[in-house]
Short mmCIF file of C-alpha atoms and ligand atoms in Angstrom, two decimals:
data_model
loop_
_atom_site.label_atom_id
_atom_site.label_comp_id
_atom_site.label_asym_id
_atom_site.label_seq_id
_atom_site.Cartn_x
_atom_site.Cartn_y
_atom_site.Cartn_z
CA MET A 81 57.14 40.59 67.09
CA PRO A 82 55.52 40.26 63.62
CA HIS A 83 55.76 36.78 62.09
CA LEU A 84 55.94 37.21 58.34
CA LEU A 85 55.03 34.44 55.91
CA PHE A 86 57.02 34.70 52.66
CA ALA A 87 55.50 32.72 49.78
CA SER A 88 56.70 33.10 46.21
CA ARG A 89 57.91 30.69 43.56
CA ILE A 90 59.91 33.35 41.74
CA ASP A 91 61.29 35.82 44.29
CA LYS A 92 64.53 34.94 46.07
CA ALA A 93 63.74 34.70 49.80
CA GLY A 94 67.38 35.22 50.82
CA HIS A 95 67.51 38.77 49.46
CA TRP A 96 64.31 39.70 51.27
CA ARG A 97 65.53 38.15 54.50
CA GLU A 98 68.75 40.19 54.34
CA SER A 99 66.73 43.37 53.80
CA PHE A 100 64.39 42.67 56.71
CA GLN A 101 67.30 41.77 59.01
CA ARG A 102 68.90 45.11 58.18
CA LEU A 103 65.76 47.25 58.39
CA ALA A 104 63.63 45.51 61.00
CA PRO A 105 65.33 42.68 62.90
CA ASP A 106 62.20 42.24 65.01
CA ILE A 107 60.31 40.87 61.98
CA GLU A 108 60.68 37.11 61.84
CA MET A 109 60.42 35.94 58.25
CA ARG A 110 59.42 32.35 57.54
CA VAL A 111 59.57 30.96 54.05
CA TRP A 112 56.71 28.81 52.83
CA PRO A 113 56.65 25.80 52.94
CA ASP A 114 59.96 24.73 54.51
CA GLU A 115 60.04 27.07 57.52
CA VAL A 116 56.36 27.08 58.45
CA ASP A 117 55.11 24.46 60.91
CA ASP A 118 52.06 26.25 62.16
CA LEU A 119 50.21 28.86 60.09
CA ALA A 120 48.43 30.06 63.24
CA GLN A 121 51.70 31.74 64.28
CA ILE A 122 51.72 33.89 61.15
CA ASP A 123 50.31 37.41 61.39
CA CYS A 124 51.40 39.02 58.11
CA ALA A 125 52.07 37.62 54.64
CA LEU A 126 54.31 38.78 51.78
CA VAL A 127 53.23 36.81 48.76
CA TRP A 128 53.33 36.44 44.97
CA ASN A 129 50.67 34.16 43.49
CA PRO A 130 50.39 32.01 46.63
CA PRO A 131 48.69 28.61 46.37
CA ALA A 132 44.91 29.01 46.55
CA GLY A 133 43.65 28.43 50.06
CA LEU A 134 47.01 29.01 51.78
CA LEU A 135 46.13 32.37 53.34
CA ALA A 136 42.76 31.09 54.56
CA ARG A 137 44.70 28.61 56.70
CA ALA A 138 46.41 31.44 58.63
CA PRO A 139 43.69 32.49 61.11
CA ASN A 140 45.65 35.34 62.74
CA LEU A 141 46.59 37.33 59.63
CA ARG A 142 46.52 41.12 59.98
CA LEU A 143 48.07 42.13 56.65
CA ILE A 144 48.42 40.54 53.22
CA GLN A 145 51.15 42.37 51.29
CA SER A 146 51.57 41.58 47.59
CA LEU A 147 55.16 41.27 46.39
CA GLY A 148 54.15 43.07 43.21
CA ALA A 149 52.05 45.97 41.99
CA GLY A 150 49.43 43.66 40.52
CA VAL A 151 47.19 41.62 42.80
CA ASP A 152 45.24 39.50 40.31
CA GLY A 153 47.15 36.37 41.41
CA LEU A 154 46.06 37.01 44.98
CA LEU A 155 42.47 38.02 44.38
CA SER A 156 41.83 34.96 42.20
CA ASP A 157 42.04 32.81 45.36
CA PRO A 158 38.38 31.98 46.11
CA ASP A 159 39.31 31.45 49.77
CA LEU A 160 41.18 34.74 50.22
CA PRO A 161 40.35 36.03 53.74
CA ARG A 162 38.63 39.21 52.59
CA HIS A 163 38.47 40.78 56.06
CA VAL A 164 42.29 41.14 56.07
CA PRO A 165 43.66 44.28 54.37
CA VAL A 166 45.52 43.57 51.11
CA ALA A 167 48.22 46.02 50.00
CA ARG A 168 50.18 46.20 46.75
CA VAL A 169 53.65 47.54 46.04
CA VAL A 170 54.20 51.13 44.97
CA ASP A 171 57.91 51.83 44.90
CA PRO A 172 60.09 54.41 43.12
CA LEU A 173 62.47 51.78 41.71
CA LEU A 174 59.58 49.67 40.40
CA THR A 175 58.20 52.78 38.71
CA GLN A 176 61.61 53.75 37.29
CA CYS A 177 62.10 50.28 35.79
CA MET A 178 58.66 50.36 34.18
CA ILE A 179 59.43 53.78 32.71
CA GLU A 180 62.60 52.29 31.18
CA TYR A 181 60.67 49.37 29.68
CA VAL A 182 57.95 51.57 28.22
CA VAL A 183 60.38 54.14 26.80
CA LEU A 184 62.62 51.41 25.33
CA HIS A 185 59.78 49.63 23.55
CA THR A 186 57.96 52.79 22.49
CA LEU A 187 61.15 54.00 20.82
CA TYR A 188 61.70 50.54 19.28
CA HIS A 189 58.36 50.66 17.50
CA HIS A 190 58.46 54.39 16.85
CA ARG A 191 61.81 53.99 15.07
CA LEU A 192 60.44 51.08 12.95
CA MET A 193 62.81 48.51 14.46
CA PRO A 194 60.60 45.45 13.78
CA MET A 195 60.84 46.30 10.06
CA PHE A 196 64.61 46.92 10.22
CA ALA A 197 65.09 43.60 12.07
CA ARG A 198 63.35 41.83 9.19
CA GLN A 199 65.47 43.76 6.68
CA GLN A 200 68.64 42.76 8.53
CA ALA A 201 67.64 39.09 8.47
CA ALA A 202 67.31 39.40 4.68
CA ALA A 203 70.49 41.54 4.26
CA LEU A 204 68.25 44.25 2.83
CA TRP A 205 69.25 47.93 2.78
CA HIS A 206 66.08 49.96 2.46
CA GLU A 207 65.82 53.43 3.98
CA THR A 208 62.58 54.36 5.70
CA ILE A 209 62.54 57.45 7.89
CA ALA A 210 60.36 57.43 11.02
CA PRO A 211 58.29 60.57 11.65
CA PRO A 212 59.36 62.74 14.58
CA ALA A 213 58.00 61.86 18.02
CA GLN A 214 55.80 64.98 17.87
CA LYS A 215 53.79 63.25 15.13
CA ARG A 216 53.23 60.02 17.06
CA THR A 217 50.56 59.48 19.68
CA VAL A 218 51.20 56.96 22.42
CA GLY A 219 47.97 55.83 24.08
CA ILE A 220 48.30 54.36 27.54
CA LEU A 221 45.65 52.04 28.96
CA GLY A 222 45.82 52.59 32.73
CA LEU A 223 46.91 55.98 34.03
CA GLY A 224 47.81 54.80 37.53
CA GLU A 225 51.17 54.83 39.33
CA LEU A 226 53.07 53.22 36.46
CA GLY A 227 51.03 54.57 33.54
CA THR A 228 51.25 58.17 34.71
CA ALA A 229 55.01 58.05 35.31
CA SER A 230 55.56 56.47 31.90
CA ALA A 231 53.28 59.05 30.26
CA GLN A 232 55.35 61.84 31.76
CA ALA A 233 58.60 60.31 30.47
CA LEU A 234 57.11 60.00 26.98
CA THR A 235 55.90 63.60 26.92
CA ALA A 236 59.46 64.65 27.87
CA LEU A 237 60.66 62.83 24.73
CA GLY A 238 58.21 64.85 22.64
CA PHE A 239 55.51 62.23 22.00
CA ARG A 240 51.86 63.16 21.99
CA VAL A 241 50.48 61.15 24.90
CA ALA A 242 46.94 60.10 25.72
CA GLY A 243 45.80 57.97 28.63
CA TRP A 244 42.72 55.97 29.58
CA SER A 245 41.49 55.34 33.10
CA ARG A 246 38.22 54.81 34.91
CA ARG A 247 38.11 58.34 36.23
CA PRO A 248 39.23 61.40 34.22
CA LYS A 249 42.74 62.70 35.04
CA GLU A 250 44.58 65.97 34.69
CA PHE A 251 48.30 65.72 33.97
CA PRO A 252 50.25 68.30 31.99
CA GLY A 253 50.80 67.17 28.40
CA VAL A 254 48.59 64.08 28.70
CA THR A 255 45.16 63.95 27.08
CA SER A 256 42.84 62.07 29.41
CA PHE A 257 40.11 59.69 28.27
CA SER A 258 37.95 57.74 30.66
CA GLY A 259 35.24 55.14 30.84
CA ALA A 260 33.88 52.94 28.09
CA SER A 261 32.85 55.94 26.00
CA GLY A 262 36.35 57.46 26.10
CA LEU A 263 38.18 54.42 24.81
CA PRO A 264 37.29 54.43 21.08
CA GLU A 265 38.19 58.12 20.81
CA MET A 266 41.65 57.49 22.24
CA LEU A 267 42.23 54.36 20.16
CA ALA A 268 41.36 56.18 16.92
CA GLN A 269 44.34 58.51 17.44
CA THR A 270 46.82 56.06 18.96
CA ASP A 271 49.88 54.95 16.98
CA ILE A 272 51.51 53.00 19.81
CA LEU A 273 49.24 51.43 22.44
CA VAL A 274 50.68 50.55 25.85
CA CYS A 275 48.66 48.39 28.23
CA MET A 276 49.39 48.99 31.91
CA LEU A 277 46.02 48.02 33.30
CA PRO A 278 45.41 45.78 36.28
CA LEU A 279 43.76 42.47 35.41
CA THR A 280 40.13 42.56 36.58
CA GLY A 281 36.81 41.21 35.36
CA GLU A 282 36.42 44.44 33.37
CA THR A 283 39.83 44.40 31.70
CA GLU A 284 40.31 40.71 30.93
CA ASP A 285 40.52 40.10 27.13
CA ILE A 286 40.35 43.85 26.51
CA LEU A 287 43.06 43.64 23.82
CA ASP A 288 40.87 41.77 21.36
CA ALA A 289 40.09 42.04 17.64
CA ARG A 290 37.51 44.75 18.26
CA LEU A 291 39.93 46.97 20.19
CA LEU A 292 42.88 46.34 17.85
CA GLY A 293 40.59 47.15 14.91
CA GLN A 294 39.89 50.60 16.33
CA LEU A 295 43.57 51.59 16.11
CA PRO A 296 44.86 53.19 12.90
CA ALA A 297 46.22 50.52 10.51
CA GLY A 298 49.89 49.77 11.21
CA ALA A 299 49.76 50.66 14.91
CA SER A 300 51.96 48.93 17.50
CA LEU A 301 51.10 47.25 20.78
CA ILE A 302 53.07 47.04 24.02
CA ASN A 303 51.58 44.83 26.73
CA CYS A 304 53.20 45.03 30.14
CA GLY A 305 49.95 44.63 32.11
CA ARG A 306 48.93 40.97 32.21
CA GLY A 307 48.80 38.18 29.61
CA ARG A 308 45.08 37.74 30.07
CA HIS A 309 44.48 41.26 28.78
CA LEU A 310 45.40 40.02 25.31
CA VAL A 311 43.49 37.60 23.09
CA ASP A 312 46.51 35.89 21.52
CA ALA A 313 44.77 34.71 18.35
CA ASP A 314 43.42 38.21 17.71
CA LEU A 315 46.91 39.70 17.85
CA LEU A 316 48.23 37.07 15.43
CA ALA A 317 45.37 37.83 13.03
CA ALA A 318 46.00 41.58 13.33
CA LEU A 319 49.70 41.05 12.55
CA ASP A 320 48.80 38.89 9.54
CA SER A 321 46.49 41.58 8.16
CA GLY A 322 48.95 44.44 8.85
CA GLN A 323 46.48 46.12 11.21
CA ILE A 324 49.22 45.77 13.85
CA ALA A 325 52.79 46.29 12.64
CA GLY A 326 54.60 45.04 15.71
CA ALA A 327 54.23 44.21 19.37
CA SER A 328 56.29 44.00 22.54
CA LEU A 329 54.92 41.52 25.04
CA ASP A 330 56.22 41.08 28.58
CA VAL A 331 53.31 39.12 30.05
CA PHE A 332 51.50 36.01 28.85
CA ARG A 333 48.46 33.87 29.58
CA GLN A 334 50.79 31.04 30.51
CA GLU A 335 54.16 31.89 32.04
CA PRO A 336 56.71 30.70 31.11
CA LEU A 337 55.41 31.06 27.55
CA PRO A 338 55.25 27.48 26.18
CA ALA A 339 57.99 26.67 23.65
CA ASP A 340 55.42 25.84 20.96
CA HIS A 341 53.49 29.10 21.30
CA PRO A 342 53.16 30.85 17.89
CA PHE A 343 54.39 34.17 19.36
CA TRP A 344 57.98 32.84 19.50
CA ALA A 345 58.14 32.50 15.71
CA ARG A 346 56.92 36.00 14.90
CA SER A 347 59.63 38.48 13.98
CA GLU A 348 57.18 41.35 14.60
CA ILE A 349 56.89 40.42 18.28
CA VAL A 350 59.50 41.22 20.91
CA ILE A 351 59.18 38.84 23.85
CA THR A 352 60.50 39.51 27.33
CA PRO A 353 59.90 37.04 30.22
CA HIS A 354 57.80 39.17 32.61
CA VAL A 355 60.72 41.37 33.59
CA ALA A 356 59.44 44.83 32.68
CA SER A 357 59.65 45.81 36.33
CA ILE A 358 60.17 43.56 39.33
CA SER A 359 60.04 44.52 43.02
CA ASP A 360 63.58 44.91 44.30
CA PRO A 361 64.06 43.61 47.88
CA GLN A 362 66.43 46.39 48.91
CA SER A 363 64.10 49.10 47.70
CA THR A 364 60.73 47.52 48.48
CA ALA A 365 61.43 46.00 51.90
CA ALA A 366 61.31 49.47 53.48
CA PHE A 367 57.79 49.91 52.09
CA VAL A 368 56.74 46.50 53.42
CA VAL A 369 58.17 47.30 56.88
CA GLU A 370 56.29 50.60 56.89
CA ASN A 371 53.05 48.82 56.07
CA ILE A 372 53.57 46.27 58.83
CA ARG A 373 54.30 49.09 61.32
CA ARG A 374 51.19 50.95 60.21
CA VAL A 375 48.91 47.96 60.66
CA TRP A 376 50.47 47.15 64.03
CA ALA A 377 49.74 50.80 65.01
CA GLY A 378 46.09 50.35 64.06
CA LYS A 379 46.32 52.27 60.76
CA PRO A 380 45.38 51.07 57.26
CA PRO A 381 48.35 49.99 55.10
CA LEU A 382 49.59 52.25 52.34
CA HIS A 383 48.24 51.35 48.88
CA GLN A 384 45.50 49.14 50.19
CA VAL A 385 43.68 47.30 47.43
CA ASP A 386 40.00 48.04 46.97
CA LEU A 387 38.67 44.48 46.82
CA SER A 388 35.41 45.63 45.26
CA LYS A 389 37.29 47.18 42.30
CA GLY A 390 39.88 44.40 42.13
CA TYR A 391 42.99 46.63 42.05
P1 LIG B 34 47.30 51.41 39.51
O1 LIG B 34 46.27 50.74 40.33
O2 LIG B 34 48.07 52.55 40.11
O3 LIG B 34 46.68 51.93 38.14
C1 LIG B 34 45.72 51.23 37.44
C2 LIG B 34 45.13 52.13 36.38
O4 LIG B 34 44.23 51.36 35.58
C3 LIG B 34 44.33 53.29 36.96
O5 LIG B 34 44.54 54.45 36.21
C4 LIG B 34 42.89 52.82 36.81
O6 LIG B 34 41.92 53.87 36.68
C5 LIG B 34 42.98 52.06 35.50
N1 LIG B 34 41.89 51.10 35.36
C6 LIG B 34 41.60 50.03 36.12
N2 LIG B 34 40.49 49.41 35.67
C7 LIG B 34 40.06 50.15 34.61
C8 LIG B 34 38.94 50.04 33.75
N3 LIG B 34 38.04 49.06 33.88
N4 LIG B 34 38.80 50.96 32.77
C9 LIG B 34 39.70 51.97 32.64
N5 LIG B 34 40.78 52.13 33.43
C10 LIG B 34 40.95 51.22 34.41
O7 LIG B 34 48.32 50.25 39.05
P2 LIG B 34 49.85 50.35 38.65
O8 LIG B 34 50.02 51.45 37.68
O9 LIG B 34 50.70 50.35 39.85
O10 LIG B 34 50.04 48.91 37.95
C11 LIG B 34 49.27 48.58 36.82
C12 LIG B 34 49.49 47.13 36.42
O11 LIG B 34 50.75 46.95 35.82
C13 LIG B 34 49.49 46.10 37.54
O12 LIG B 34 48.19 45.79 37.99
C14 LIG B 34 50.15 44.91 36.88
O13 LIG B 34 49.18 44.15 36.21
C15 LIG B 34 51.07 45.56 35.85
N6 LIG B 34 52.48 45.42 36.22
C16 LIG B 34 53.30 44.68 35.40
C17 LIG B 34 54.63 44.55 35.68
C18 LIG B 34 55.52 43.82 34.74
O14 LIG B 34 56.69 43.58 35.08
N7 LIG B 34 55.07 43.46 33.57
C19 LIG B 34 55.22 45.15 36.87
C20 LIG B 34 54.31 45.91 37.67
C21 LIG B 34 52.98 46.02 37.34
P3 LIG B 34 41.68 54.91 37.89
O15 LIG B 34 42.94 55.73 37.99
O16 LIG B 34 40.53 55.72 37.42
O17 LIG B 34 41.42 54.09 39.11
C1 LIG B 35 53.85 43.23 39.35
C2 LIG B 35 54.52 42.39 38.39
O1 LIG B 35 52.62 43.28 39.33
O2 LIG B 35 55.70 42.08 38.59
O3 LIG B 35 54.52 43.88 40.16
O4 LIG B 35 53.95 42.02 37.37
#
């Protein structure tokens, strides 16, 4: 019988427990810290940003399953037991929700809504017509599970879509750029930039003054990757200069975003509280059960993280 450690400060354990009871009653879920007396009894872990050092104290772990698609909060633990396979979530509902977020905010900036919101606040009637989607290029940083699905939804709406990844990709209707040399070329033609990268040593602070300066003047930014992709002061400066016309931000260096952070006061920025796409227990528990069954059968888990790449 697998003994599953559940550790998250934001996910509701009750919903996950219900899903496991329905799908796999043999899995015994124990919520950290209240229900765990002895970490030696734990053999798999389902976690979101667990306290550093916690997993190292479970000597019999066979699987570490992230509650989310991103694993930066796990891999930042210096004591992470690196011999245990780490898997991340890939789930159709998670993907669908991210598509919704990206389409919503792309259309918001495409249709000049930050400007109209300012006009409304000033009771100002001034007609400006947005160009058709066919004349806008959306550039996506990260053409993985979520980036590719979002790219496909945007091409269906008529946008020109480009994407950047480590390795070159081939998807119908999406122009692929890769590696350090491919980035400036994509940025130069991007009107709306969407960041859906994992946070790694290579991608931290990538959305800085240099990168924002390579976009055409008046471009927009959507960040639904991680807060530490963005250099906050550089975005504020780019908004002040008009280099960036507007931004939608779902993720922040510090979450919750502190009440005195300058982003709150900027009408050009749309803020959402890290809700672009969240793992749903009903949908994702089946994936977690499958991964536990695989590991118990001696197979690698699905969507195992490559610890050397960091995603
Ligand atoms: P994937 O691992 O499927 O995709 C990651 C993509 O980023 C890949 O295309 C990869 O390239 C590319 N990439 C990674 N490092 C680099 C680099 N140094 N240079 C260029 N490209 C790079 O991840 P997902 O699509 O599933 O998720 C992406 C991220 O989205 C998560 O890590 C998380 O941070 C964020 N997220 C945010 C949520 C929210 O609610 N805000 C919800 C879910 C996820 P390649 O294909 O060549 O490997
Ligand atoms: C995730 C997230 O990575 O919620 O899944 O950010």
